[in-house]
Amino acid sequence: MLICQLYTGLPPLPKIPNDLAFVNRVVRRKQRPSRPPEISDELWAVVTRCWSHEPGDRPTMESLNSDIKKIIRGKSVAVSIRSREVASES
């Protein structure tokens, strides 16, 4: 969800109250935010892997770092980056 929030600048679930009991219900029900239209198929695949209900199925930070750098560098499907700072930091 953090990737969506960083990419769009918007909360991932804007209509959901920020209260712990409610957030726990969202997690248990496996609710996810809808895909922002500006996120590519490839980046969306990275995002959805992070949401696996089983922690062992989620990518490691090392894997995320590598995948996102590849996307930014254009080694796979291009992603529309809003800020050149993101690309230059990788």
Coordinates of C-alpha atoms in Angstrom, one line a residue:
M1 CA 0.0 0.0 0.0
L2 CA 2.9 2.3 0.6
I3 CA 4.0 2.1 -3.0
C4 CA 0.5 3.2 -4.1
Q5 CA 0.6 6.1 -1.6
L6 CA 4.1 7.2 -2.6
Y7 CA 3.3 7.0 -6.3
T8 CA 0.0 8.8 -6.2
G9 CA 0.4 11.0 -3.1
L10 CA -3.0 9.8 -2.0
P11 CA -4.0 7.5 0.9
P12 CA -4.5 3.9 -0.4
L13 CA -7.9 3.5 1.1
P14 CA -9.2 7.1 1.4
K15 CA -12.7 6.1 2.5
I16 CA -11.6 3.9 5.3
P17 CA -11.2 5.4 8.8
N18 CA -7.8 5.3 10.3
D19 CA -8.7 3.3 13.4
L20 CA -6.9 0.2 14.4
A21 CA -9.9 -2.1 14.8
F22 CA -11.2 -1.1 11.4
V23 CA -7.7 -1.6 9.8
N24 CA -7.5 -5.1 11.4
R25 CA -10.9 -6.0 9.8
V26 CA -9.6 -4.8 6.4
V27 CA -6.5 -7.0 6.8
R28 CA -8.5 -10.0 7.8
R29 CA -10.9 -9.6 4.9
K30 CA -7.9 -9.1 2.5
Q31 CA -9.3 -5.9 1.2
R32 CA -7.0 -4.0 -1.1
P33 CA -7.1 -0.6 -2.8
S34 CA -8.1 -0.4 -6.4
R35 CA -5.3 0.1 -9.0
P36 CA -4.5 3.7 -9.8
P37 CA -4.7 4.1 -13.6
E38 CA -1.2 5.6 -13.8
I39 CA 0.5 2.5 -12.4
S40 CA 1.9 0.1 -15.1
D41 CA 1.1 -3.6 -15.2
E42 CA 4.6 -4.4 -14.1
L43 CA 4.6 -2.1 -11.1
W44 CA 1.1 -3.3 -10.1
A45 CA 2.5 -6.9 -10.1
V46 CA 5.2 -5.8 -7.6
V47 CA 2.5 -4.0 -5.5
T48 CA 0.2 -7.0 -5.4
R49 CA 3.0 -9.4 -4.5
C50 CA 3.6 -7.3 -1.4
W51 CA 0.0 -7.9 -0.3
S52 CA 0.3 -11.7 -0.1
H53 CA -1.6 -12.8 3.0
E54 CA 1.3 -15.3 3.7
P55 CA 4.4 -13.4 4.9
G56 CA 6.7 -15.9 3.3
D57 CA 5.2 -15.2 -0.1
R58 CA 5.9 -11.5 0.0
P59 CA 9.1 -10.2 -1.7
T60 CA 12.1 -9.2 0.4
M61 CA 13.3 -5.6 0.5
E62 CA 16.3 -6.7 -1.6
S63 CA 14.0 -8.1 -4.2
L64 CA 11.7 -5.0 -4.2
N65 CA 14.7 -2.8 -4.5
S66 CA 16.0 -4.8 -7.5
D67 CA 12.6 -5.0 -9.2
I68 CA 11.8 -1.3 -8.8
K69 CA 15.3 -0.3 -10.1
K70 CA 14.8 -2.5 -13.2
I71 CA 11.4 -0.9 -13.8
I72 CA 12.8 2.7 -13.4
R73 CA 15.8 1.9 -15.6
G74 CA 13.5 0.6 -18.3
K75 CA 14.9 -2.9 -18.4
S76 CA 11.4 -4.1 -18.5
V77 CA 8.0 -2.3 -19.1
A78 CA 8.4 1.4 -18.6
V79 CA 6.8 3.2 -15.7
S80 CA 5.7 6.8 -15.8
I81 CA 7.8 8.4 -13.1
R82 CA 6.5 11.8 -11.7
S83 CA 9.8 12.9 -10.3
R84 CA 13.3 12.7 -11.9
E85 CA 14.6 12.6 -8.3
V86 CA 13.3 9.0 -8.0
A87 CA 15.2 7.9 -11.1
S88 CA 18.4 9.7 -10.1
E89 CA 18.5 8.2 -6.7
S90 CA 18.5 4.6 -7.9

